[in-house]
Short mmCIF file of N, CA and C in Angstrom, two decimals:
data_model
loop_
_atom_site.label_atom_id
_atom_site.label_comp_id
_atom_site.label_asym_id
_atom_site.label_seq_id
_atom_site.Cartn_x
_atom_site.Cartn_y
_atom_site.Cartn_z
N UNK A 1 -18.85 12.24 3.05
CA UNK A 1 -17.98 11.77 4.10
C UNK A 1 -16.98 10.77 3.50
N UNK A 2 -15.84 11.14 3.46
CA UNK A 2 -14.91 10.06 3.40
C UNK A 2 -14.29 9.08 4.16
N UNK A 3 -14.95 7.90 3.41
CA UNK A 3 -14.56 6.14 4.25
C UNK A 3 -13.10 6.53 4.13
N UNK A 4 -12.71 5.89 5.69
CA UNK A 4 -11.43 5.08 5.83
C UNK A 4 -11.05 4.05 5.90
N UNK A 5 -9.97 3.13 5.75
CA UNK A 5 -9.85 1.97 5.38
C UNK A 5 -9.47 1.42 6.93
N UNK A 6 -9.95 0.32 7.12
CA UNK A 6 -9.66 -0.25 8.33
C UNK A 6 -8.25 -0.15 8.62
N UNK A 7 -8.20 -0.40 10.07
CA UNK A 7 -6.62 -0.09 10.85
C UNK A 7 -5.85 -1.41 10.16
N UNK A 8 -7.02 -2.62 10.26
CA UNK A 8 -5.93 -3.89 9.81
C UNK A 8 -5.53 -3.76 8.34
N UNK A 9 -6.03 -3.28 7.44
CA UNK A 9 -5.52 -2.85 5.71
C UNK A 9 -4.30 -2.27 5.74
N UNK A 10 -4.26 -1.17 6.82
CA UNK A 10 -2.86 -0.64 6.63
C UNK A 10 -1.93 -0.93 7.39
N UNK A 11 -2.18 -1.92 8.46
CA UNK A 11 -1.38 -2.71 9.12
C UNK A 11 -1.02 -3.64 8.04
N UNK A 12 -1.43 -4.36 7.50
CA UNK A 12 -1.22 -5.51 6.32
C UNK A 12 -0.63 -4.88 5.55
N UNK A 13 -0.53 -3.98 5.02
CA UNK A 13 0.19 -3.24 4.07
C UNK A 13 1.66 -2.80 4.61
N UNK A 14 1.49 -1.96 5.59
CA UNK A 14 3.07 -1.74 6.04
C UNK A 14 3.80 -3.03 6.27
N UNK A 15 3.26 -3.89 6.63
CA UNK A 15 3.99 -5.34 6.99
C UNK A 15 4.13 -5.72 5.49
N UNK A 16 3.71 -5.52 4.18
CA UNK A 16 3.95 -6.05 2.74
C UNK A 16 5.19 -5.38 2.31
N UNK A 17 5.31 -3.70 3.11
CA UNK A 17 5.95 -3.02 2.50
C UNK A 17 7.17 -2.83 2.74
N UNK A 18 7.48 -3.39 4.33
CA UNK A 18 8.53 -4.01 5.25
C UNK A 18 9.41 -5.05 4.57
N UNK A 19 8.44 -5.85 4.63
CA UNK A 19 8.93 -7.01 3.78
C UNK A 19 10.01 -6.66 2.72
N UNK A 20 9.37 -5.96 1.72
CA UNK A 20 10.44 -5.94 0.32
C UNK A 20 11.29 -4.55 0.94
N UNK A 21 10.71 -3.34 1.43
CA UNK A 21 11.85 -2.39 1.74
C UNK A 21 12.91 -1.97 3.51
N UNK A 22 12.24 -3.11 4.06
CA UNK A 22 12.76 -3.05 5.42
C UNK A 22 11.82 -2.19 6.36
N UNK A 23 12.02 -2.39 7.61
CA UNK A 23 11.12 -1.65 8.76
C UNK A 23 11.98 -0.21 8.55
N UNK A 24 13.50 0.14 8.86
CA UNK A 24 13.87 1.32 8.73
C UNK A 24 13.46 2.11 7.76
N UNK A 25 13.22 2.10 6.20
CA UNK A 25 12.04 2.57 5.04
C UNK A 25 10.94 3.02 6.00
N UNK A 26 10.49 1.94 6.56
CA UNK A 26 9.13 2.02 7.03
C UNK A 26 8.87 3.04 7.59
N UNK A 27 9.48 2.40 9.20
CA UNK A 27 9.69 3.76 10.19
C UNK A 27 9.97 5.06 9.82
N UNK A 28 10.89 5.17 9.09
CA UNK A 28 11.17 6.57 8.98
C UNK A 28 10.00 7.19 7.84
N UNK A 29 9.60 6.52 7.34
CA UNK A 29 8.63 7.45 6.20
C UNK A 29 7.58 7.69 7.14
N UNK A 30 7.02 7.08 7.76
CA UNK A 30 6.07 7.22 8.77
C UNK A 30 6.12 7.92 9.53
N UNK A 31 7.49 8.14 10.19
CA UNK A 31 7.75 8.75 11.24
C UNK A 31 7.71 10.63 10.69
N UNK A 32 8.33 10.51 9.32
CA UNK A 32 8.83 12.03 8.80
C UNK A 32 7.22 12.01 8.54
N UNK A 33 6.16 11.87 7.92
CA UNK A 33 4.73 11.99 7.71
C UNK A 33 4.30 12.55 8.97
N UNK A 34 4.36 11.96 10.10
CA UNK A 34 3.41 12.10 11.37
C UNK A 34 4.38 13.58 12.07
N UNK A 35 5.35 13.72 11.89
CA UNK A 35 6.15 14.84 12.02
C UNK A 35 5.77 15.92 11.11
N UNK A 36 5.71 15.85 9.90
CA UNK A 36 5.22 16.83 9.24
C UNK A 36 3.79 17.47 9.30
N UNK A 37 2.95 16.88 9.68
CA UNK A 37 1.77 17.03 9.99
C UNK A 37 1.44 17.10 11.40
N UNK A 38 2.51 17.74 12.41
CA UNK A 38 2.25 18.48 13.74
C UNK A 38 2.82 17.32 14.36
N UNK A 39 3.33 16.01 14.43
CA UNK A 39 3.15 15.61 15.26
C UNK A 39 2.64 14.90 17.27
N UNK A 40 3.82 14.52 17.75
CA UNK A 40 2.63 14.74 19.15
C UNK A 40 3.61 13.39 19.60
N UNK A 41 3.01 12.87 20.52
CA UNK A 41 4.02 12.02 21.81
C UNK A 41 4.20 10.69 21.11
N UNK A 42 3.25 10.33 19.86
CA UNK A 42 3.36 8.85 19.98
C UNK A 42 4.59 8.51 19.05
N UNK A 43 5.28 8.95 18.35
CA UNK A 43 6.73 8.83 17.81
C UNK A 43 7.60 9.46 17.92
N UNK A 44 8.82 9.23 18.64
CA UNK A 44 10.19 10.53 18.26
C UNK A 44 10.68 10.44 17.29
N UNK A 45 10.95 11.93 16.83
CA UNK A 45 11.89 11.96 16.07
C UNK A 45 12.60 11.55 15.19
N UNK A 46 12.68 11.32 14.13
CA UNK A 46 13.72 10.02 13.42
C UNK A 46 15.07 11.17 12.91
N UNK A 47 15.37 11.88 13.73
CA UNK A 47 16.94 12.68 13.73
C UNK A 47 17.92 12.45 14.04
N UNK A 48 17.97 11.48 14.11
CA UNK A 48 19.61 10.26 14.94
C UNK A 48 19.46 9.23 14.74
N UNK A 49 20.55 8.38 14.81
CA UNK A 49 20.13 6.94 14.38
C UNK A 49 19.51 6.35 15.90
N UNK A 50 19.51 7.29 16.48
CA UNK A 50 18.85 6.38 17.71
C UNK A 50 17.23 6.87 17.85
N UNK A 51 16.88 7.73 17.47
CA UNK A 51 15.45 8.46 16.98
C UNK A 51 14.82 7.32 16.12
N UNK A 52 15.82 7.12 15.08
CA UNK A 52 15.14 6.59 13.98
C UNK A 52 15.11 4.89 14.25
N UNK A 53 16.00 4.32 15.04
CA UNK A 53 15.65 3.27 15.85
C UNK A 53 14.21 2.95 16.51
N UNK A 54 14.39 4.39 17.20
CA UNK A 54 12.93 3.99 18.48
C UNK A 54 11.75 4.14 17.80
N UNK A 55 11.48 5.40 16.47
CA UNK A 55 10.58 5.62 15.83
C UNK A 55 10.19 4.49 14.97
N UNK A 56 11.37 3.78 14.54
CA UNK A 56 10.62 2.09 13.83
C UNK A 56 10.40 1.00 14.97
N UNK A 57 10.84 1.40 15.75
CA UNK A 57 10.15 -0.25 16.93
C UNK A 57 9.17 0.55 17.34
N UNK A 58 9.00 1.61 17.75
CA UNK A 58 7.64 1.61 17.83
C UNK A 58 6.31 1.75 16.90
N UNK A 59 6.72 1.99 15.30
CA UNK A 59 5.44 1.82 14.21
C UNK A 59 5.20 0.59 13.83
N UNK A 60 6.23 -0.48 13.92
CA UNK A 60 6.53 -1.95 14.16
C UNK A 60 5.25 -2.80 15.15
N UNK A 61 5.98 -2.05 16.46
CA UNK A 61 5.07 -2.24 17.36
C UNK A 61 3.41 -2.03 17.55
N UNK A 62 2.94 -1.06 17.22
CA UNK A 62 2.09 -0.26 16.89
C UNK A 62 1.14 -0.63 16.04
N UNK A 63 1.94 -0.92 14.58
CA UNK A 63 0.49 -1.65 13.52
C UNK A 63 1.01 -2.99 14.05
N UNK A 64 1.44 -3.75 14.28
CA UNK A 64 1.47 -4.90 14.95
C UNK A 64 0.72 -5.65 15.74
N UNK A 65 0.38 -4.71 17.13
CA UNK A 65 -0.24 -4.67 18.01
C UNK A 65 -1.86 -4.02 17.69
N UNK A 66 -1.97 -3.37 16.68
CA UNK A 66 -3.33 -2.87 16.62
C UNK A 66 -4.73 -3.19 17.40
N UNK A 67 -4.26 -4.35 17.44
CA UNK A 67 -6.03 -4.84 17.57
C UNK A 67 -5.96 -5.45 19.40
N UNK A 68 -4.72 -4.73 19.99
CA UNK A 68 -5.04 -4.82 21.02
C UNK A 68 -5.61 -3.45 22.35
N UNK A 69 -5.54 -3.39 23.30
CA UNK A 69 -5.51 -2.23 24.09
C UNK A 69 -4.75 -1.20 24.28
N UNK A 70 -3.44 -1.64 24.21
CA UNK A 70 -2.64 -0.69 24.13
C UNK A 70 -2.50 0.17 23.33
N UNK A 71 -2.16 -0.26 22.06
CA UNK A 71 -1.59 -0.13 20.92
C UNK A 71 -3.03 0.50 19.66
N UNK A 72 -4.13 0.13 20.31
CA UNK A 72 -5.37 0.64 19.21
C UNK A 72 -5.34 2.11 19.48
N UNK A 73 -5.29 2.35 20.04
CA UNK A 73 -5.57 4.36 20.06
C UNK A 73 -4.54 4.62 18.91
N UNK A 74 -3.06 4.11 19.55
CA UNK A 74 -1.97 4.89 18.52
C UNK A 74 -2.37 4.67 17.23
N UNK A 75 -2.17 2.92 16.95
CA UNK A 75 -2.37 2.85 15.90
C UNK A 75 -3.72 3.73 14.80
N UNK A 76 -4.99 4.15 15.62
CA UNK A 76 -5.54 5.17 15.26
C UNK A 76 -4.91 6.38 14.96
N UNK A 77 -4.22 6.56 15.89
CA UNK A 77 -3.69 8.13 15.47
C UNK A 77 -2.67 8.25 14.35
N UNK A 78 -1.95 6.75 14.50
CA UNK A 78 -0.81 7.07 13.21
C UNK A 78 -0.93 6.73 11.63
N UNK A 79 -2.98 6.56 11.66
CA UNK A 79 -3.15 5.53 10.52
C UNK A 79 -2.88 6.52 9.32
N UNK A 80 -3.39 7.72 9.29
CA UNK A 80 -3.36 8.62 8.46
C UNK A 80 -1.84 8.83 8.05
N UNK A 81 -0.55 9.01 9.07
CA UNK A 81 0.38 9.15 8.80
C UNK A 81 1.12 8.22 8.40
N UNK A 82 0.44 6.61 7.84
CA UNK A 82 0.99 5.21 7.22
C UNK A 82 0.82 5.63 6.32
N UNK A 83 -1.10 6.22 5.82
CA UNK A 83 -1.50 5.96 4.41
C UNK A 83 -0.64 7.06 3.96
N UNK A 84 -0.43 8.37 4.11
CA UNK A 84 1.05 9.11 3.22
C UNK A 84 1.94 8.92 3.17
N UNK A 85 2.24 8.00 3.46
CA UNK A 85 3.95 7.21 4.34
C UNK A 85 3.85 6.33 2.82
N UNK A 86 2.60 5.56 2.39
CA UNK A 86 2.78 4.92 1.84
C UNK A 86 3.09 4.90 -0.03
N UNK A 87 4.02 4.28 -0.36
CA UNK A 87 3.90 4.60 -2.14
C UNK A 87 2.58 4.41 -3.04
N UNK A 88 2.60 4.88 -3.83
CA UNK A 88 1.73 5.57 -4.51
C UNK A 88 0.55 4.41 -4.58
N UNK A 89 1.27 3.12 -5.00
CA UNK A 89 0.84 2.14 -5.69
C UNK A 89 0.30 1.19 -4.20
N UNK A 90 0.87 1.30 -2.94
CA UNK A 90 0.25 0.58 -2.27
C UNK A 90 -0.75 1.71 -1.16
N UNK A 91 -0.88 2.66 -1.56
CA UNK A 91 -1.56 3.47 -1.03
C UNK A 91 -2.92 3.59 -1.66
N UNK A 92 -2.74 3.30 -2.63
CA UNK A 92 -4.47 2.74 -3.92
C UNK A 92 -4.44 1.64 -3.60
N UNK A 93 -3.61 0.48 -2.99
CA UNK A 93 -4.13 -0.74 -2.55
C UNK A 93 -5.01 -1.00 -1.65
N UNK A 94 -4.98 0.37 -0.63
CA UNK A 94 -5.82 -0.01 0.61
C UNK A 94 -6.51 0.74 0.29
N UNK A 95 -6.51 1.92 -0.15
CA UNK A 95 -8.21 2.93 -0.31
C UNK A 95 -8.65 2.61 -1.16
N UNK A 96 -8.50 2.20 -2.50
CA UNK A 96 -8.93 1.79 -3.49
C UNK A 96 -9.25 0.39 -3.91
N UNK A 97 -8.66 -0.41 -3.08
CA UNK A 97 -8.64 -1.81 -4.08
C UNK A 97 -9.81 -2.42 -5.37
N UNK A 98 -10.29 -1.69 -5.04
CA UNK A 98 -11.94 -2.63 -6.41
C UNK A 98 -12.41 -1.12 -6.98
N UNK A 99 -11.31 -0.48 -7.16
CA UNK A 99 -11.19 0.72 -8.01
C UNK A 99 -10.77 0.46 -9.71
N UNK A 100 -11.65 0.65 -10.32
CA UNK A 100 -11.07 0.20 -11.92
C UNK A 100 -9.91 1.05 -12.56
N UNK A 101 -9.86 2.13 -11.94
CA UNK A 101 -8.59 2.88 -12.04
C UNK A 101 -7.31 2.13 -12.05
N UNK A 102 -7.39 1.58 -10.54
CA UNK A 102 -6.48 1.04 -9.34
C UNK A 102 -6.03 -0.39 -10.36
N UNK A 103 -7.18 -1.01 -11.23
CA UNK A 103 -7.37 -2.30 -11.23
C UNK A 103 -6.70 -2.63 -12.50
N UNK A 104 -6.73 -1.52 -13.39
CA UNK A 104 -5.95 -1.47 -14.92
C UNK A 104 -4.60 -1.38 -14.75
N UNK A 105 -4.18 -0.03 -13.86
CA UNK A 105 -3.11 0.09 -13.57
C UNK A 105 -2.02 -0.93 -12.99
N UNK A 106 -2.87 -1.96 -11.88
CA UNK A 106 -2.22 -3.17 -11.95
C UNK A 106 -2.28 -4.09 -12.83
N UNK A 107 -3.29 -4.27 -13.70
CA UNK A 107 -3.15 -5.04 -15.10
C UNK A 107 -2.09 -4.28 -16.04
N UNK A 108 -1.89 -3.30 -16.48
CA UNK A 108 -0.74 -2.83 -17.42
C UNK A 108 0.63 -3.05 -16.69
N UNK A 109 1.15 -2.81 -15.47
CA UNK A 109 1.98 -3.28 -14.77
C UNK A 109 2.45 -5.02 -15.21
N UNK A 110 1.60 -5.46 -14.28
CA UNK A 110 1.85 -7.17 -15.09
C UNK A 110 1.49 -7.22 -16.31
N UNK A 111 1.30 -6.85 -17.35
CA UNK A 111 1.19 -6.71 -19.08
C UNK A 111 2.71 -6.33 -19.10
N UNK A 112 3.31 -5.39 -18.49
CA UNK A 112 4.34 -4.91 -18.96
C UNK A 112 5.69 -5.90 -18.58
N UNK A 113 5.44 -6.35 -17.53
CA UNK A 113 5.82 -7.26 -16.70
C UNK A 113 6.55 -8.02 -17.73
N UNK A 114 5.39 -8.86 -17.93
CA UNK A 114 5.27 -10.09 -19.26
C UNK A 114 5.80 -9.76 -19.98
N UNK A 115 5.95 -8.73 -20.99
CA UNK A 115 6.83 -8.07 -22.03
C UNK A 115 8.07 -8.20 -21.92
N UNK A 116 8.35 -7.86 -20.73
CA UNK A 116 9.69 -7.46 -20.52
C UNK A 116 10.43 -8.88 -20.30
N UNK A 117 9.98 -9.69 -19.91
CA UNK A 117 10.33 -11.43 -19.53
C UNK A 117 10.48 -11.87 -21.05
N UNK A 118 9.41 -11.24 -21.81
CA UNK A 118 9.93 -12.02 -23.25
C UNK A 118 11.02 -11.27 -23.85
N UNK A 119 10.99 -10.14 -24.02
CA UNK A 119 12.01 -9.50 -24.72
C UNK A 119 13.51 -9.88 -23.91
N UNK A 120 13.37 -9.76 -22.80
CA UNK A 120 14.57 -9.67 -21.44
C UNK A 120 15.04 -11.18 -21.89
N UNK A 121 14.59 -12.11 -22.70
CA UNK A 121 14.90 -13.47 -22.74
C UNK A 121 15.03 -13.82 -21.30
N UNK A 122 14.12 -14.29 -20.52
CA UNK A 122 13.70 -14.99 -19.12
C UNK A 122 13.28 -16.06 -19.76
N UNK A 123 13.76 -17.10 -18.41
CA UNK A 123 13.38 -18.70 -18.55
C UNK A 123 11.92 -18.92 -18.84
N UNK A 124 11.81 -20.00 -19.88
CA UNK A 124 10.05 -20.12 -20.36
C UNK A 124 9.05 -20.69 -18.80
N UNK A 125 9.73 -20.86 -17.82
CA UNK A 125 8.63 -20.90 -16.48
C UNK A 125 8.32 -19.37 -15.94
N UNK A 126 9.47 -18.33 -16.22
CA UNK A 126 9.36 -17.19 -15.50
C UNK A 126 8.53 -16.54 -16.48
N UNK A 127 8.38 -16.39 -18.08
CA UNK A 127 7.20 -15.87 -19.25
C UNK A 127 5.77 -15.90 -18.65
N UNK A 128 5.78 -17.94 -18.49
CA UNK A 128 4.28 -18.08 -18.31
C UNK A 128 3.78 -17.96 -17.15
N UNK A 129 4.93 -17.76 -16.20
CA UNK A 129 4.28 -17.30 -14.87
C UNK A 129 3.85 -15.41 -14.90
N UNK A 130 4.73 -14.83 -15.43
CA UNK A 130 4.38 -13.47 -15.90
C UNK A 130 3.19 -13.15 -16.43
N UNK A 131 3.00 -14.07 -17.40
CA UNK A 131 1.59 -13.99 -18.45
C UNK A 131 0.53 -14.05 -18.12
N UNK A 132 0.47 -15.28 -16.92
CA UNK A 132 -0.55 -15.93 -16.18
C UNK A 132 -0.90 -14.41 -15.50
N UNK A 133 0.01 -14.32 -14.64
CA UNK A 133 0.25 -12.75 -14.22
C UNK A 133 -1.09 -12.05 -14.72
N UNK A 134 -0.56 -10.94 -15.68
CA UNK A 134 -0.94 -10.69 -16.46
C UNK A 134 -2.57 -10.50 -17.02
N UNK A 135 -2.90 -12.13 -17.34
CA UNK A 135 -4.03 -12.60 -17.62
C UNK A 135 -4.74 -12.83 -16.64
N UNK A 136 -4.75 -13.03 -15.59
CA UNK A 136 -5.18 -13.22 -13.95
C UNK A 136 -5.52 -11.29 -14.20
N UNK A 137 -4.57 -10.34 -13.96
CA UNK A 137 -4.70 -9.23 -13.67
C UNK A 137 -6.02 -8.32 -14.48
N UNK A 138 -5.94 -8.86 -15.87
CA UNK A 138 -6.41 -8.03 -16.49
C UNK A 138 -7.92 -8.56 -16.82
N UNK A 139 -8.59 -9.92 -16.30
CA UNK A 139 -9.53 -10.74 -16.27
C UNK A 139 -10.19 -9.96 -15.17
N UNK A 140 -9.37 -9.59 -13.88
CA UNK A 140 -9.89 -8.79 -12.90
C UNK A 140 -10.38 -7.59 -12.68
N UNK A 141 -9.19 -6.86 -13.82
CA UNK A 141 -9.87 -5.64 -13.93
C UNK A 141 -11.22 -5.70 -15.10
N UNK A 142 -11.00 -6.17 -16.09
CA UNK A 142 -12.74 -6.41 -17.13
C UNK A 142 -13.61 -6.49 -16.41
N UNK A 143 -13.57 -7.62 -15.16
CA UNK A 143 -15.34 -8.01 -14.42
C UNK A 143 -15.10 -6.80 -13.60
N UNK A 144 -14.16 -5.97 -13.34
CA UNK A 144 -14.80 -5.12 -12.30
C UNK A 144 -15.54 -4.29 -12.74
N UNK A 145 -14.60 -3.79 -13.76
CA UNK A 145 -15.18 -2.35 -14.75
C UNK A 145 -17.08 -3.02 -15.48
N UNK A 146 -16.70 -4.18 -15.94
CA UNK A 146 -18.20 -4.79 -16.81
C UNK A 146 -18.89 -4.21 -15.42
N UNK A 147 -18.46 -4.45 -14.10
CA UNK A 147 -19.89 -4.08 -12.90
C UNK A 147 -20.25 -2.74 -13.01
N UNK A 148 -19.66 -1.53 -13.43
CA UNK A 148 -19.67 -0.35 -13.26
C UNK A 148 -20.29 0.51 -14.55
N UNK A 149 -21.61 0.98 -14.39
CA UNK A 149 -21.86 1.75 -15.80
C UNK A 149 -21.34 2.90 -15.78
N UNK A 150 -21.27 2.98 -17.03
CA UNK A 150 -20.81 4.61 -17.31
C UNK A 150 -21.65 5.10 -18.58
N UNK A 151 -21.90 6.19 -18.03
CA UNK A 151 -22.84 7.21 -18.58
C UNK A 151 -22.77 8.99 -19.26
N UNK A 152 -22.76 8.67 -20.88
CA UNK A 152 -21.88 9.93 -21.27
C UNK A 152 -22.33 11.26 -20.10
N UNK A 153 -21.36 11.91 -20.12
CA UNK A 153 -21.95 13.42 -19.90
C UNK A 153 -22.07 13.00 -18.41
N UNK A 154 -22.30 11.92 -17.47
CA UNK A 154 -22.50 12.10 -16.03
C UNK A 154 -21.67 11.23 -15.52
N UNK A 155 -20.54 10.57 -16.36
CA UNK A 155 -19.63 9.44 -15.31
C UNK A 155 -19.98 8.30 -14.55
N UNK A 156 -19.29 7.97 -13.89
CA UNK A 156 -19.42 6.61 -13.57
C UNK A 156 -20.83 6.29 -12.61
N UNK A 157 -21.91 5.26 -12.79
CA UNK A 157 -22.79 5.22 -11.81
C UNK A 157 -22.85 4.25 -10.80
#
């Protein structure tokens, strides 16, 4: 049986993802997901700019409102069509997070990060904040993985 990640993970997430790419990003990736996969009454359309208006105030609305009466059914129904909505990297944030996969991949990210601040000649506060980065990231992924045995021939236990 495959766990799903709570409604508030991917509420927290679309609101992270808002943030840096705007609600219209939002809405509409969401909206074209839940459309592609049959949709149904709880979003229109995002085929006009006035579609694609109503379809982001209401996914806005929606993981917003989650955890109330109204808004918990939808937000049930549209959770599936967030988590494909979502990029690659914050879509392993919520199903995965204490995934050692998940956990390297964000350590080589900030490794690379850091690199690029030194070579890029960045101010020596923006390096050691990178590094810290970095070293924070990749401290996280070691203790996760040290928790996890692995066993030739049968994988992870």
């Amino acid at each position: 049986m495959k766990i799903s990640p709570p409604i508030d993970a991917v509420a927290a997430e679309l609101e992270r993802w808002a943030q840096v790419d705007g609600w219209k990003t939002v809405g509409l990736a969401v909206a074209e997901q839940y459309h592609a996969a049959g949709g149904g009454d709880i979003l229109p359309t995002a085929d006009s700019e006035n579609g694609l208006s109503n379809a982001t105030q209401r996914v806005k609305r929606i993981f917003r409102g989650f955890d109330g009466p109204r808004y918990a059914p939808q937000a049930e129904g549209l959770k599936s069509a967030a988590l494909a909505a979502l990029p690659t990297e914050r879509r392993a944030r919520v199903l995965r997070p204490h995934s050692p996969a998940y956990l390297v991949a964000v350590a080589t990210k900030e490794f690379v990060d850091a690199i690029n601040a030194i070579n890029l000649g960045a101010a020596p506060t923006e390096i050691l904040r990178e590094a810290d980065e970095a070293i924070s990231a990749i401290r996280i992924a070691a203790m996760t993985a040290a928790r996890v045995t692995v066993t030739p021939n049968i994988g992870i236990q």
